[in-house]
Every structure is written in C-alpha cells, then in structure tokens.
Amino acid sequence: MDVLAGLLEGPRARGAFMIRACFDPPWSVRIADEAPLSVMIMVRGTAWIVPDDGEPQLIRPGDVAVARGPDHYTVADDRTRKPHVEIQPGENCVPLGDTPPDRYRDLGQRTWGQLPDGPVEMLIGTYQARGEITGRLLDALPQLLVLPTEVWDCPLTPLLADEIAKDEPGQDVVLDRLLDLLMIASLRAWFSRPEAEAPAWYRAMGDPVVGQAIRLLQDDPAHPWTIAELAAKAGVSRAALARRFTELVGEPPMAYLTGWRLALAADLLRDSEQTIAAIARRVGYGSAFALSSAFKRVYGVSPQEHRSPAA
C-alpha cells in the first residue's frame, strides 16, 4: 500500500451532515461545531473563510475548501463581518447579538440559510465524529486548505448538487458515499500540489533511503523490525539510516514504527470487530496487554475505551 492510499482509505461517513447553504449579503456564520472535517464547495457567489487562528481565504465559484476541526472559523461575505449566528455541536444554530431568530432558517430539503435562490450558494458536507476519519489523515492536514478551480475542477459538484436535494430511499447512504468520494478526490488533488504542507514523513517518501525504509515499515508493521534489518534492506549502515531517518522524519525509525502501529490499531478498533488480541497481532504486538499498555501511554485511553462510540 502506498502512503497516499494509506491516508485516503480512511474516510467513512456515517449519517454525515450535508446541506445546501444559501445566503443574501450581508451574512456571516461562525462554525463552532468542532466536527473533525468539513468540505465546502462554492456554487455561486463568493465567501471568506476566516479561521480563529489563521489567514482568511476567499473562495469563488468552483473552489473547494476543507476545514479541519475542532478549530473554529467564520464563513461570511466580508472577512471583517461579525458573525450573525453560531453553529454549535449537534448542528445547533444560535443567533448572536441582535440577530432575529428567523434570519437563518430551514429552507426545505437539506437547504438552510436566508433565501433558497439567494446570490450565494454553498454545498457543505461534515463528518460528525473523529472515528469516521483516520487520525493519520487529520494529522496530515492543515487547519484550512483551499483548492481553487484553476488548479482543480471538481467533477462531483453537479452530482452532489443534484443528490443533496433528493428525498429517496437510501438517500443518506448515497450522500455519505458521495462525501467520502469528494473528500478523497479533494485531498488527493491537494497532496499533489507543491504548496501542500504535508508532514515530514510524507515528504521523506521521496528520499531513496528513508522512503524505502518507511515503505517497509508501513507495508509490514507486524514484522519484528530492527534497525539492523531495516538498514540492510535500505542498503546503508545502521548509523546512516538512523541519522538520515531522524533528520527527515523528525523521529527515529523505531519511534515512527510505534506510532504507525498504534495509528493502525486505532483505526482497526473503530472500523472492525476484531478482538484486541487479534488487532495486537496484526500491528506487531505480542499480546493484547502489550498493545493496551502502549496504546494508553500514547492515546490516554485503553483500546476498549477508544473503541466505545462515546470515545
């Protein structure tokens, strides 16, 4: 499995929140739902996305933006406009200041905002729980990324715009899978961009020595790897591998392997019904106890607690 495939295999929407948002300037909505990941497609008009801690970005028709939670941000017609309403966890819309309660309201089938035919229209899809997105993918993303239509023309916009307004049997499942496809396509396009702020280990994949070592670790995490064996397969000395790996990735090979094993275990705990012992063997731990000890040390909870829907 290549590193990009390993990242993108994760999105699994389950009852995702999807709407068509329509506005008439002036408008401003603060997003504080703390959802792990949201994708926004600008259909018509323009909008500013203003992170609480980051540079505002303008999106235009055809642009796609992906926002990573739990950070808060504001979407508005003007980068300086104060929010009129706040979207809180559970998609609860709370008016702010003297905003009338009905200024932003339900406009019909998966449509929300001010006017159903307003001059501004966005398609928005939100993953509701962190377990629907792998932690490895979230850790690899910036707080906000924008794909302008000049660099990537999203082919899914017409299909999503058509399906989001339908009310047919199984429609929620259709929209979940469309969101997954949209997210994967968007992130694949972003990772291919030179300005993509990919993590150090992702960039290190291009190095002939370190890249080969990373692929060996990722392809067979259950193998009892040692620095000596890894260096031999990479064709360098142990000291050379350890030095170059740490320089490019930011941590030694065995520390990277531990993180990779635990990340895989975290995903398997959420996405499969395998026993903890079976997962331990699959990711390179000799027993459920060994996995549990390492998992709790890094994640702060036991594997069983992580698997719980309330986690």
PDB file of C-alpha atoms in Angstrom:
ATOM      1  CA  MET A   1       0.000   0.000   0.000  1.00  0.00           C
ATOM      2  CA  ASP A   2       1.451   3.407  -0.943  1.00  0.00           C
ATOM      3  CA  VAL A   3       1.444   6.152   1.669  1.00  0.00           C
ATOM      4  CA  LEU A   4      -1.282   8.218  -0.019  1.00  0.00           C
ATOM      5  CA  ALA A   5      -3.577   5.205  -0.317  1.00  0.00           C
ATOM      6  CA  GLY A   6      -2.971   4.522   3.363  1.00  0.00           C
ATOM      7  CA  LEU A   7      -4.128   8.013   4.226  1.00  0.00           C
ATOM      8  CA  LEU A   8      -7.110   8.172   1.914  1.00  0.00           C
ATOM      9  CA  GLU A   9      -8.605   4.794   2.736  1.00  0.00           C
ATOM     10  CA  GLY A  10      -9.902   6.286   5.974  1.00  0.00           C
ATOM     11  CA  PRO A  11     -12.976   8.466   5.261  1.00  0.00           C
ATOM     12  CA  ARG A  12     -16.128   6.541   6.232  1.00  0.00           C
ATOM     13  CA  ALA A  13     -19.062   8.918   6.660  1.00  0.00           C
ATOM     14  CA  ARG A  14     -21.939   7.629   8.775  1.00  0.00           C
ATOM     15  CA  GLY A  15     -25.002   9.840   8.664  1.00  0.00           C
ATOM     16  CA  ALA A  16     -22.948  12.838   7.621  1.00  0.00           C
ATOM     17  CA  PHE A  17     -24.402  16.327   7.878  1.00  0.00           C
ATOM     18  CA  MET A  18     -24.930  17.654   4.352  1.00  0.00           C
ATOM     19  CA  ILE A  19     -26.716  20.836   3.335  1.00  0.00           C
ATOM     20  CA  ARG A  20     -27.105  23.402   0.591  1.00  0.00           C
ATOM     21  CA  ALA A  21     -26.481  26.780   2.251  1.00  0.00           C
ATOM     22  CA  CYS A  22     -27.950  29.850   0.560  1.00  0.00           C
ATOM     23  CA  PHE A  23     -27.270  33.442   1.605  1.00  0.00           C
ATOM     24  CA  ASP A  24     -28.049  37.038   0.712  1.00  0.00           C
ATOM     25  CA  PRO A  25     -25.405  39.608   1.809  1.00  0.00           C
ATOM     26  CA  PRO A  26     -24.767  40.699   4.426  1.00  0.00           C
ATOM     27  CA  TRP A  27     -24.274  37.323   6.075  1.00  0.00           C
ATOM     28  CA  SER A  28     -21.850  35.708   8.500  1.00  0.00           C
ATOM     29  CA  VAL A  29     -21.884  32.295  10.196  1.00  0.00           C
ATOM     30  CA  ARG A  30     -19.473  31.162  12.894  1.00  0.00           C
ATOM     31  CA  ILE A  31     -18.691  27.421  12.793  1.00  0.00           C
ATOM     32  CA  ALA A  32     -18.055  26.046  16.284  1.00  0.00           C
ATOM     33  CA  ASP A  33     -19.451  22.538  15.836  1.00  0.00           C
ATOM     34  CA  GLU A  34     -15.969  21.028  16.425  1.00  0.00           C
ATOM     35  CA  ALA A  35     -16.587  18.453  13.708  1.00  0.00           C
ATOM     36  CA  PRO A  36     -13.347  16.712  12.670  1.00  0.00           C
ATOM     37  CA  LEU A  37     -13.561  17.583   8.980  1.00  0.00           C
ATOM     38  CA  SER A  38     -15.830  19.611   6.681  1.00  0.00           C
ATOM     39  CA  VAL A  39     -15.755  20.206   2.941  1.00  0.00           C
ATOM     40  CA  MET A  40     -17.312  23.236   1.247  1.00  0.00           C
ATOM     41  CA  ILE A  41     -17.953  23.752  -2.463  1.00  0.00           C
ATOM     42  CA  MET A  42     -18.738  27.251  -3.703  1.00  0.00           C
ATOM     43  CA  VAL A  43     -21.522  27.018  -6.286  1.00  0.00           C
ATOM     44  CA  ARG A  44     -22.224  30.726  -6.836  1.00  0.00           C
ATOM     45  CA  GLY A  45     -21.137  33.963  -5.239  1.00  0.00           C
ATOM     46  CA  THR A  46     -18.057  34.288  -3.041  1.00  0.00           C
ATOM     47  CA  ALA A  47     -17.282  33.773   0.629  1.00  0.00           C
ATOM     48  CA  TRP A  48     -14.486  34.422   3.074  1.00  0.00           C
ATOM     49  CA  ILE A  49     -13.369  31.643   5.409  1.00  0.00           C
ATOM     50  CA  VAL A  50     -11.777  33.232   8.477  1.00  0.00           C
ATOM     51  CA  PRO A  51     -10.100  30.827  10.953  1.00  0.00           C
ATOM     52  CA  ASP A  52      -9.851  31.934  14.567  1.00  0.00           C
ATOM     53  CA  ASP A  53      -6.100  31.421  14.254  1.00  0.00           C
ATOM     54  CA  GLY A  54      -5.018  31.694  10.635  1.00  0.00           C
ATOM     55  CA  GLU A  55      -5.162  33.697   7.442  1.00  0.00           C
ATOM     56  CA  PRO A  56      -8.583  34.423   5.854  1.00  0.00           C
ATOM     57  CA  GLN A  57      -9.115  32.819   2.451  1.00  0.00           C
ATOM     58  CA  LEU A  58     -11.541  33.822  -0.288  1.00  0.00           C
ATOM     59  CA  ILE A  59     -13.407  31.079  -2.149  1.00  0.00           C
ATOM     60  CA  ARG A  60     -15.094  31.635  -5.504  1.00  0.00           C
ATOM     61  CA  PRO A  61     -17.439  29.586  -7.698  1.00  0.00           C
ATOM     62  CA  GLY A  62     -15.954  26.141  -8.276  1.00  0.00           C
ATOM     63  CA  ASP A  63     -13.472  26.377  -5.391  1.00  0.00           C
ATOM     64  CA  VAL A  64     -13.338  23.614  -2.786  1.00  0.00           C
ATOM     65  CA  ALA A  65     -12.310  24.207   0.834  1.00  0.00           C
ATOM     66  CA  VAL A  66     -11.590  21.635   3.534  1.00  0.00           C
ATOM     67  CA  ALA A  67     -11.599  22.707   7.196  1.00  0.00           C
ATOM     68  CA  ARG A  68     -10.168  20.526   9.961  1.00  0.00           C
ATOM     69  CA  GLY A  69     -11.711  20.580  13.424  1.00  0.00           C
ATOM     70  CA  PRO A  70     -12.039  21.101  16.245  1.00  0.00           C
ATOM     71  CA  ASP A  71     -10.799  24.592  15.374  1.00  0.00           C
ATOM     72  CA  HIS A  72     -13.474  27.265  14.962  1.00  0.00           C
ATOM     73  CA  TYR A  73     -13.846  29.567  11.977  1.00  0.00           C
ATOM     74  CA  THR A  74     -16.252  32.046  10.399  1.00  0.00           C
ATOM     75  CA  VAL A  75     -17.716  31.973   6.882  1.00  0.00           C
ATOM     76  CA  ALA A  76     -19.029  35.319   5.650  1.00  0.00           C
ATOM     77  CA  ASP A  77     -19.477  37.655   2.705  1.00  0.00           C
ATOM     78  CA  ASP A  78     -16.905  40.032   4.223  1.00  0.00           C
ATOM     79  CA  ARG A  79     -13.757  38.997   6.095  1.00  0.00           C
ATOM     80  CA  THR A  80     -14.399  41.648   8.775  1.00  0.00           C
ATOM     81  CA  ARG A  81     -18.084  40.962   9.353  1.00  0.00           C
ATOM     82  CA  LYS A  82     -19.046  39.829  12.824  1.00  0.00           C
ATOM     83  CA  PRO A  83     -20.983  36.523  12.988  1.00  0.00           C
ATOM     84  CA  HIS A  84     -24.761  36.681  12.995  1.00  0.00           C
ATOM     85  CA  VAL A  85     -25.214  33.083  14.184  1.00  0.00           C
ATOM     86  CA  GLU A  86     -23.061  30.306  15.602  1.00  0.00           C
ATOM     87  CA  ILE A  87     -23.293  26.631  14.648  1.00  0.00           C
ATOM     88  CA  GLN A  88     -22.600  24.621  17.788  1.00  0.00           C
ATOM     89  CA  PRO A  89     -22.084  20.857  18.301  1.00  0.00           C
ATOM     90  CA  GLY A  90     -25.101  18.891  17.164  1.00  0.00           C
ATOM     91  CA  GLU A  91     -25.686  21.438  14.362  1.00  0.00           C
ATOM     92  CA  ASN A  92     -27.455  23.698  16.841  1.00  0.00           C
ATOM     93  CA  CYS A  93     -27.835  27.207  15.345  1.00  0.00           C
ATOM     94  CA  VAL A  94     -27.688  30.009  17.937  1.00  0.00           C
ATOM     95  CA  PRO A  95     -28.364  33.683  16.987  1.00  0.00           C
ATOM     96  CA  LEU A  96     -25.698  36.142  18.136  1.00  0.00           C
ATOM     97  CA  GLY A  97     -26.216  39.735  19.226  1.00  0.00           C
ATOM     98  CA  ASP A  98     -29.458  41.223  17.911  1.00  0.00           C
ATOM     99  CA  THR A  99     -29.834  38.758  15.028  1.00  0.00           C
ATOM    100  CA  PRO A 100     -33.522  37.773  14.658  1.00  0.00           C
ATOM    101  CA  PRO A 101     -34.064  34.055  15.351  1.00  0.00           C
ATOM    102  CA  ASP A 102     -35.576  33.504  11.891  1.00  0.00           C
ATOM    103  CA  ARG A 103     -32.904  35.307   9.864  1.00  0.00           C
ATOM    104  CA  TYR A 104     -31.162  31.967   9.216  1.00  0.00           C
ATOM    105  CA  ARG A 105     -33.602  29.097   8.954  1.00  0.00           C
ATOM    106  CA  ASP A 106     -34.581  25.818   7.346  1.00  0.00           C
ATOM    107  CA  LEU A 107     -35.435  26.426   3.684  1.00  0.00           C
ATOM    108  CA  GLY A 108     -36.536  22.943   2.668  1.00  0.00           C
ATOM    109  CA  GLN A 109     -34.940  19.606   1.831  1.00  0.00           C
ATOM    110  CA  ARG A 110     -31.344  19.852   3.135  1.00  0.00           C
ATOM    111  CA  THR A 111     -31.362  23.574   2.436  1.00  0.00           C
ATOM    112  CA  TRP A 112     -30.590  26.239   5.038  1.00  0.00           C
ATOM    113  CA  GLY A 113     -29.784  29.934   5.169  1.00  0.00           C
ATOM    114  CA  GLN A 114     -31.643  33.099   4.166  1.00  0.00           C
ATOM    115  CA  LEU A 115     -33.044  32.663   0.645  1.00  0.00           C
ATOM    116  CA  PRO A 116     -33.340  29.387  -1.312  1.00  0.00           C
ATOM    117  CA  ASP A 117     -32.408  31.244  -4.503  1.00  0.00           C
ATOM    118  CA  GLY A 118     -30.007  33.722  -2.889  1.00  0.00           C
ATOM    119  CA  PRO A 119     -26.976  35.046  -4.766  1.00  0.00           C
ATOM    120  CA  VAL A 120     -24.638  32.906  -2.644  1.00  0.00           C
ATOM    121  CA  GLU A 121     -24.833  29.104  -2.619  1.00  0.00           C
ATOM    122  CA  MET A 122     -22.517  26.569  -0.991  1.00  0.00           C
ATOM    123  CA  LEU A 123     -22.632  22.782  -0.695  1.00  0.00           C
ATOM    124  CA  ILE A 124     -21.381  21.626   2.690  1.00  0.00           C
ATOM    125  CA  GLY A 125     -20.586  18.140   3.952  1.00  0.00           C
ATOM    126  CA  THR A 126     -19.432  17.470   7.517  1.00  0.00           C
ATOM    127  CA  TYR A 127     -18.090  14.345   9.182  1.00  0.00           C
ATOM    128  CA  GLN A 128     -19.778  14.105  12.554  1.00  0.00           C
ATOM    129  CA  ALA A 129     -17.254  12.058  14.551  1.00  0.00           C
ATOM    130  CA  ARG A 130     -13.474  11.719  14.556  1.00  0.00           C
ATOM    131  CA  GLY A 131     -13.809   7.954  14.169  1.00  0.00           C
ATOM    132  CA  GLU A 132     -15.091   8.497  10.630  1.00  0.00           C
ATOM    133  CA  ILE A 133     -11.708   9.947   9.627  1.00  0.00           C
ATOM    134  CA  THR A 134      -8.384   8.323  10.463  1.00  0.00           C
ATOM    135  CA  GLY A 135      -6.222  10.201  12.900  1.00  0.00           C
ATOM    136  CA  ARG A 136      -3.301   9.817  10.487  1.00  0.00           C
ATOM    137  CA  LEU A 137      -5.208  11.766   7.851  1.00  0.00           C
ATOM    138  CA  LEU A 138      -6.298  14.528  10.221  1.00  0.00           C
ATOM    139  CA  ASP A 139      -2.735  14.919  11.492  1.00  0.00           C
ATOM    140  CA  ALA A 140      -1.510  15.317   7.902  1.00  0.00           C
ATOM    141  CA  LEU A 141      -3.844  18.212   7.088  1.00  0.00           C
ATOM    142  CA  PRO A 142      -3.586  21.941   7.742  1.00  0.00           C
ATOM    143  CA  GLN A 143      -6.340  23.780   9.570  1.00  0.00           C
ATOM    144  CA  LEU A 144      -7.748  25.029   6.266  1.00  0.00           C
ATOM    145  CA  LEU A 145      -6.930  24.167   2.674  1.00  0.00           C
ATOM    146  CA  VAL A 146      -8.440  25.650  -0.474  1.00  0.00           C
ATOM    147  CA  LEU A 147      -8.370  24.178  -3.974  1.00  0.00           C
ATOM    148  CA  PRO A 148      -9.120  26.969  -6.462  1.00  0.00           C
ATOM    149  CA  THR A 149     -10.972  25.958  -9.576  1.00  0.00           C
ATOM    150  CA  GLU A 150      -7.915  26.979 -11.629  1.00  0.00           C
ATOM    151  CA  VAL A 151      -5.916  24.095 -10.157  1.00  0.00           C
ATOM    152  CA  TRP A 152      -8.692  21.538  -9.703  1.00  0.00           C
ATOM    153  CA  ASP A 153     -12.118  21.490 -11.313  1.00  0.00           C
ATOM    154  CA  CYS A 154     -14.219  19.309  -9.003  1.00  0.00           C
ATOM    155  CA  PRO A 155     -16.123  16.820 -11.191  1.00  0.00           C
ATOM    156  CA  LEU A 156     -18.500  15.881  -8.379  1.00  0.00           C
ATOM    157  CA  THR A 157     -20.171  19.270  -7.888  1.00  0.00           C
ATOM    158  CA  PRO A 158     -23.097  18.743 -10.309  1.00  0.00           C
ATOM    159  CA  LEU A 159     -23.803  15.261  -8.957  1.00  0.00           C
ATOM    160  CA  LEU A 160     -23.686  16.376  -5.329  1.00  0.00           C
ATOM    161  CA  ALA A 161     -25.885  19.416  -6.066  1.00  0.00           C
ATOM    162  CA  ASP A 162     -28.446  17.115  -7.658  1.00  0.00           C
ATOM    163  CA  GLU A 163     -28.395  14.424  -4.986  1.00  0.00           C
ATOM    164  CA  ILE A 164     -28.383  16.721  -1.956  1.00  0.00           C
ATOM    165  CA  ALA A 165     -31.904  17.943  -2.766  1.00  0.00           C
ATOM    166  CA  LYS A 166     -33.412  14.473  -3.237  1.00  0.00           C
ATOM    167  CA  ASP A 167     -35.508  12.599  -0.692  1.00  0.00           C
ATOM    168  CA  GLU A 168     -35.456   8.995  -1.843  1.00  0.00           C
ATOM    169  CA  PRO A 169     -34.952   5.625  -0.100  1.00  0.00           C
ATOM    170  CA  GLY A 170     -31.348   5.185   0.953  1.00  0.00           C
ATOM    171  CA  GLN A 171     -30.502   8.808   0.186  1.00  0.00           C
ATOM    172  CA  ASP A 172     -28.463   9.278   3.349  1.00  0.00           C
ATOM    173  CA  VAL A 173     -26.198   6.394   2.364  1.00  0.00           C
ATOM    174  CA  VAL A 174     -25.816   7.804  -1.149  1.00  0.00           C
ATOM    175  CA  LEU A 175     -24.781  11.162   0.292  1.00  0.00           C
ATOM    176  CA  ASP A 176     -22.365   9.538   2.749  1.00  0.00           C
ATOM    177  CA  ARG A 177     -20.558   7.761  -0.078  1.00  0.00           C
ATOM    178  CA  LEU A 178     -20.555  10.900  -2.220  1.00  0.00           C
ATOM    179  CA  LEU A 179     -18.977  12.822   0.651  1.00  0.00           C
ATOM    180  CA  ASP A 180     -16.297  10.150   1.013  1.00  0.00           C
ATOM    181  CA  LEU A 181     -15.557  10.296  -2.698  1.00  0.00           C
ATOM    182  CA  LEU A 182     -15.497  14.089  -2.677  1.00  0.00           C
ATOM    183  CA  MET A 183     -13.157  14.161   0.311  1.00  0.00           C
ATOM    184  CA  ILE A 184     -10.780  11.598  -1.155  1.00  0.00           C
ATOM    185  CA  ALA A 185     -10.684  13.353  -4.533  1.00  0.00           C
ATOM    186  CA  SER A 186     -10.116  16.739  -2.899  1.00  0.00           C
ATOM    187  CA  LEU A 187      -7.311  15.519  -0.677  1.00  0.00           C
ATOM    188  CA  ARG A 188      -5.621  13.643  -3.491  1.00  0.00           C
ATOM    189  CA  ALA A 189      -5.673  16.839  -5.538  1.00  0.00           C
ATOM    190  CA  TRP A 190      -4.313  18.834  -2.607  1.00  0.00           C
ATOM    191  CA  PHE A 191      -1.490  16.427  -1.786  1.00  0.00           C
ATOM    192  CA  SER A 192      -0.314  16.707  -5.388  1.00  0.00           C
ATOM    193  CA  ARG A 193       0.085  20.494  -5.061  1.00  0.00           C
ATOM    194  CA  PRO A 194       3.576  21.914  -4.416  1.00  0.00           C
ATOM    195  CA  GLU A 195       2.208  24.186  -1.679  1.00  0.00           C
ATOM    196  CA  ALA A 196       0.713  21.266   0.241  1.00  0.00           C
ATOM    197  CA  GLU A 197       2.031  21.381   3.792  1.00  0.00           C
ATOM    198  CA  ALA A 198       2.461  17.635   4.031  1.00  0.00           C
ATOM    199  CA  PRO A 199       4.005  16.158   7.199  1.00  0.00           C
ATOM    200  CA  ALA A 200       7.725  15.427   7.284  1.00  0.00           C
ATOM    201  CA  TRP A 201       7.299  11.665   6.899  1.00  0.00           C
ATOM    202  CA  TYR A 202       5.188  12.217   3.778  1.00  0.00           C
ATOM    203  CA  ARG A 203       7.870  14.387   2.182  1.00  0.00           C
ATOM    204  CA  ALA A 204      10.535  11.887   3.229  1.00  0.00           C
ATOM    205  CA  MET A 205       8.910   9.271   0.999  1.00  0.00           C
ATOM    206  CA  GLY A 206      10.824  10.831  -1.895  1.00  0.00           C
ATOM    207  CA  ASP A 207      14.197  10.066  -0.337  1.00  0.00           C
ATOM    208  CA  PRO A 208      15.738   6.873  -1.823  1.00  0.00           C
ATOM    209  CA  VAL A 209      16.859   5.562   1.570  1.00  0.00           C
ATOM    210  CA  VAL A 210      14.308   6.873   4.061  1.00  0.00           C
ATOM    211  CA  GLY A 211      11.415   6.420   1.623  1.00  0.00           C
ATOM    212  CA  GLN A 212      12.274   2.756   1.212  1.00  0.00           C
ATOM    213  CA  ALA A 213      12.508   2.308   4.985  1.00  0.00           C
ATOM    214  CA  ILE A 214       9.119   3.952   5.534  1.00  0.00           C
ATOM    215  CA  ARG A 215       7.513   1.744   2.896  1.00  0.00           C
ATOM    216  CA  LEU A 216       8.968  -1.368   4.525  1.00  0.00           C
ATOM    217  CA  LEU A 217       7.572  -0.368   7.910  1.00  0.00           C
ATOM    218  CA  GLN A 218       4.168   0.566   6.537  1.00  0.00           C
ATOM    219  CA  ASP A 219       3.797  -2.500   4.328  1.00  0.00           C
ATOM    220  CA  ASP A 220       4.562  -4.960   7.141  1.00  0.00           C
ATOM    221  CA  PRO A 221       4.090  -3.368  10.571  1.00  0.00           C
ATOM    222  CA  ALA A 222       3.684  -6.752  12.249  1.00  0.00           C
ATOM    223  CA  HIS A 223       7.235  -7.784  11.330  1.00  0.00           C
ATOM    224  CA  PRO A 224       9.701  -7.668  14.275  1.00  0.00           C
ATOM    225  CA  TRP A 225      11.811  -4.963  12.690  1.00  0.00           C
ATOM    226  CA  THR A 226      15.238  -3.972  13.975  1.00  0.00           C
ATOM    227  CA  ILE A 227      17.431  -1.076  12.880  1.00  0.00           C
ATOM    228  CA  ALA A 228      19.970  -3.573  11.586  1.00  0.00           C
ATOM    229  CA  GLU A 229      17.479  -5.381   9.333  1.00  0.00           C
ATOM    230  CA  LEU A 230      15.907  -2.163   8.122  1.00  0.00           C
ATOM    231  CA  ALA A 231      19.319  -0.669   7.301  1.00  0.00           C
ATOM    232  CA  ALA A 232      20.378  -3.802   5.445  1.00  0.00           C
ATOM    233  CA  LYS A 233      17.272  -3.720   3.267  1.00  0.00           C
ATOM    234  CA  ALA A 234      17.778   0.004   2.606  1.00  0.00           C
ATOM    235  CA  GLY A 235      21.430  -0.614   1.688  1.00  0.00           C
ATOM    236  CA  VAL A 236      23.035   1.640   4.307  1.00  0.00           C
ATOM    237  CA  SER A 237      24.619   1.332   7.734  1.00  0.00           C
ATOM    238  CA  ARG A 238      22.565   1.410  10.902  1.00  0.00           C
ATOM    239  CA  ALA A 239      24.056   4.739  11.936  1.00  0.00           C
ATOM    240  CA  ALA A 240      23.438   6.275   8.497  1.00  0.00           C
ATOM    241  CA  LEU A 241      19.806   5.124   8.439  1.00  0.00           C
ATOM    242  CA  ALA A 242      19.099   6.303  11.981  1.00  0.00           C
ATOM    243  CA  ARG A 243      20.698   9.696  11.329  1.00  0.00           C
ATOM    244  CA  ARG A 244      19.030  10.354   7.979  1.00  0.00           C
ATOM    245  CA  PHE A 245      15.631   8.998   9.070  1.00  0.00           C
ATOM    246  CA  THR A 246      15.590  11.207  12.163  1.00  0.00           C
ATOM    247  CA  GLU A 247      16.752  14.215  10.146  1.00  0.00           C
ATOM    248  CA  LEU A 248      13.993  13.909   7.516  1.00  0.00           C
ATOM    249  CA  VAL A 249      11.102  12.467   9.536  1.00  0.00           C
ATOM    250  CA  GLY A 250      11.740  14.096  12.893  1.00  0.00           C
ATOM    251  CA  GLU A 251      11.941  10.887  14.920  1.00  0.00           C
ATOM    252  CA  PRO A 252      13.951   7.622  14.865  1.00  0.00           C
ATOM    253  CA  PRO A 253      12.753   4.656  12.792  1.00  0.00           C
ATOM    254  CA  MET A 254      11.551   2.602  15.753  1.00  0.00           C
ATOM    255  CA  ALA A 255       9.613   5.540  17.196  1.00  0.00           C
ATOM    256  CA  TYR A 256       7.978   6.038  13.810  1.00  0.00           C
ATOM    257  CA  LEU A 257       7.111   2.330  13.686  1.00  0.00           C
ATOM    258  CA  THR A 258       5.484   2.521  17.111  1.00  0.00           C
ATOM    259  CA  GLY A 259       3.373   5.495  16.042  1.00  0.00           C
ATOM    260  CA  TRP A 260       2.364   3.757  12.806  1.00  0.00           C
ATOM    261  CA  ARG A 261       1.395   0.552  14.626  1.00  0.00           C
ATOM    262  CA  LEU A 262      -0.735   2.435  17.149  1.00  0.00           C
ATOM    263  CA  ALA A 263      -2.394   4.544  14.439  1.00  0.00           C
ATOM    264  CA  LEU A 264      -3.332   1.375  12.564  1.00  0.00           C
ATOM    265  CA  ALA A 265      -4.639  -0.147  15.786  1.00  0.00           C
ATOM    266  CA  ALA A 266      -6.742   2.955  16.477  1.00  0.00           C
ATOM    267  CA  ASP A 267      -8.348   2.713  13.038  1.00  0.00           C
ATOM    268  CA  LEU A 268      -8.957  -1.032  13.338  1.00  0.00           C
ATOM    269  CA  LEU A 269     -10.552  -0.596  16.765  1.00  0.00           C
ATOM    270  CA  ARG A 270     -13.091   1.825  15.290  1.00  0.00           C
ATOM    271  CA  ASP A 271     -13.630   0.196  11.894  1.00  0.00           C
ATOM    272  CA  SER A 272     -13.606  -3.542  12.648  1.00  0.00           C
ATOM    273  CA  GLU A 273     -14.981  -6.038  15.132  1.00  0.00           C
ATOM    274  CA  GLN A 274     -11.690  -7.879  15.591  1.00  0.00           C
ATOM    275  CA  THR A 275     -10.655  -8.644  19.141  1.00  0.00           C
ATOM    276  CA  ILE A 276      -7.978  -6.524  20.758  1.00  0.00           C
ATOM    277  CA  ALA A 277      -5.681  -9.566  20.743  1.00  0.00           C
ATOM    278  CA  ALA A 278      -6.195 -10.050  17.009  1.00  0.00           C
ATOM    279  CA  ILE A 279      -5.528  -6.386  16.335  1.00  0.00           C
ATOM    280  CA  ALA A 280      -2.414  -6.547  18.508  1.00  0.00           C
ATOM    281  CA  ARG A 281      -1.007  -9.392  16.425  1.00  0.00           C
ATOM    282  CA  ARG A 282      -1.923  -7.645  13.180  1.00  0.00           C
ATOM    283  CA  VAL A 283       0.010  -4.481  14.056  1.00  0.00           C
ATOM    284  CA  GLY A 284       3.039  -6.116  15.649  1.00  0.00           C
ATOM    285  CA  TYR A 285       2.318  -6.531  19.349  1.00  0.00           C
ATOM    286  CA  GLY A 286       2.701  -9.904  21.031  1.00  0.00           C
ATOM    287  CA  SER A 287      -0.403  -9.646  23.204  1.00  0.00           C
ATOM    288  CA  ALA A 288      -3.467  -7.569  23.952  1.00  0.00           C
ATOM    289  CA  PHE A 289      -1.766  -6.439  27.167  1.00  0.00           C
ATOM    290  CA  ALA A 290       1.288  -5.140  25.294  1.00  0.00           C
ATOM    291  CA  LEU A 291      -0.903  -3.218  22.860  1.00  0.00           C
ATOM    292  CA  SER A 292      -3.081  -1.841  25.655  1.00  0.00           C
ATOM    293  CA  SER A 293      -0.083  -0.546  27.596  1.00  0.00           C
ATOM    294  CA  ALA A 294       1.421   1.207  24.579  1.00  0.00           C
ATOM    295  CA  PHE A 295      -1.953   2.498  23.376  1.00  0.00           C
ATOM    296  CA  LYS A 296      -2.901   4.041  26.706  1.00  0.00           C
ATOM    297  CA  ARG A 297       0.516   5.636  27.063  1.00  0.00           C
ATOM    298  CA  VAL A 298       0.105   7.449  23.720  1.00  0.00           C
ATOM    299  CA  TYR A 299      -3.675   7.990  23.416  1.00  0.00           C
ATOM    300  CA  GLY A 300      -4.529   8.376  27.086  1.00  0.00           C
ATOM    301  CA  VAL A 301      -7.313   5.760  26.944  1.00  0.00           C
ATOM    302  CA  SER A 302      -7.408   1.990  26.687  1.00  0.00           C
ATOM    303  CA  PRO A 303      -8.150   0.294  23.346  1.00  0.00           C
ATOM    304  CA  GLN A 304     -11.583  -0.688  24.671  1.00  0.00           C
ATOM    305  CA  GLU A 305     -12.351   2.900  25.673  1.00  0.00           C
ATOM    306  CA  HIS A 306     -11.185   4.119  22.254  1.00  0.00           C
ATOM    307  CA  ARG A 307     -13.498   1.611  20.589  1.00  0.00           C
ATOM    308  CA  SER A 308     -16.518   2.850  22.551  1.00  0.00           C
ATOM    309  CA  PRO A 309     -18.907   5.034  20.491  1.00  0.00           C
ATOM    310  CA  ALA A 310     -18.715   7.651  23.247  1.00  0.00           C
ATOM    311  CA  ALA A 311     -14.931   7.951  22.921  1.00  0.00           C
TER     312      ALA A 311
END
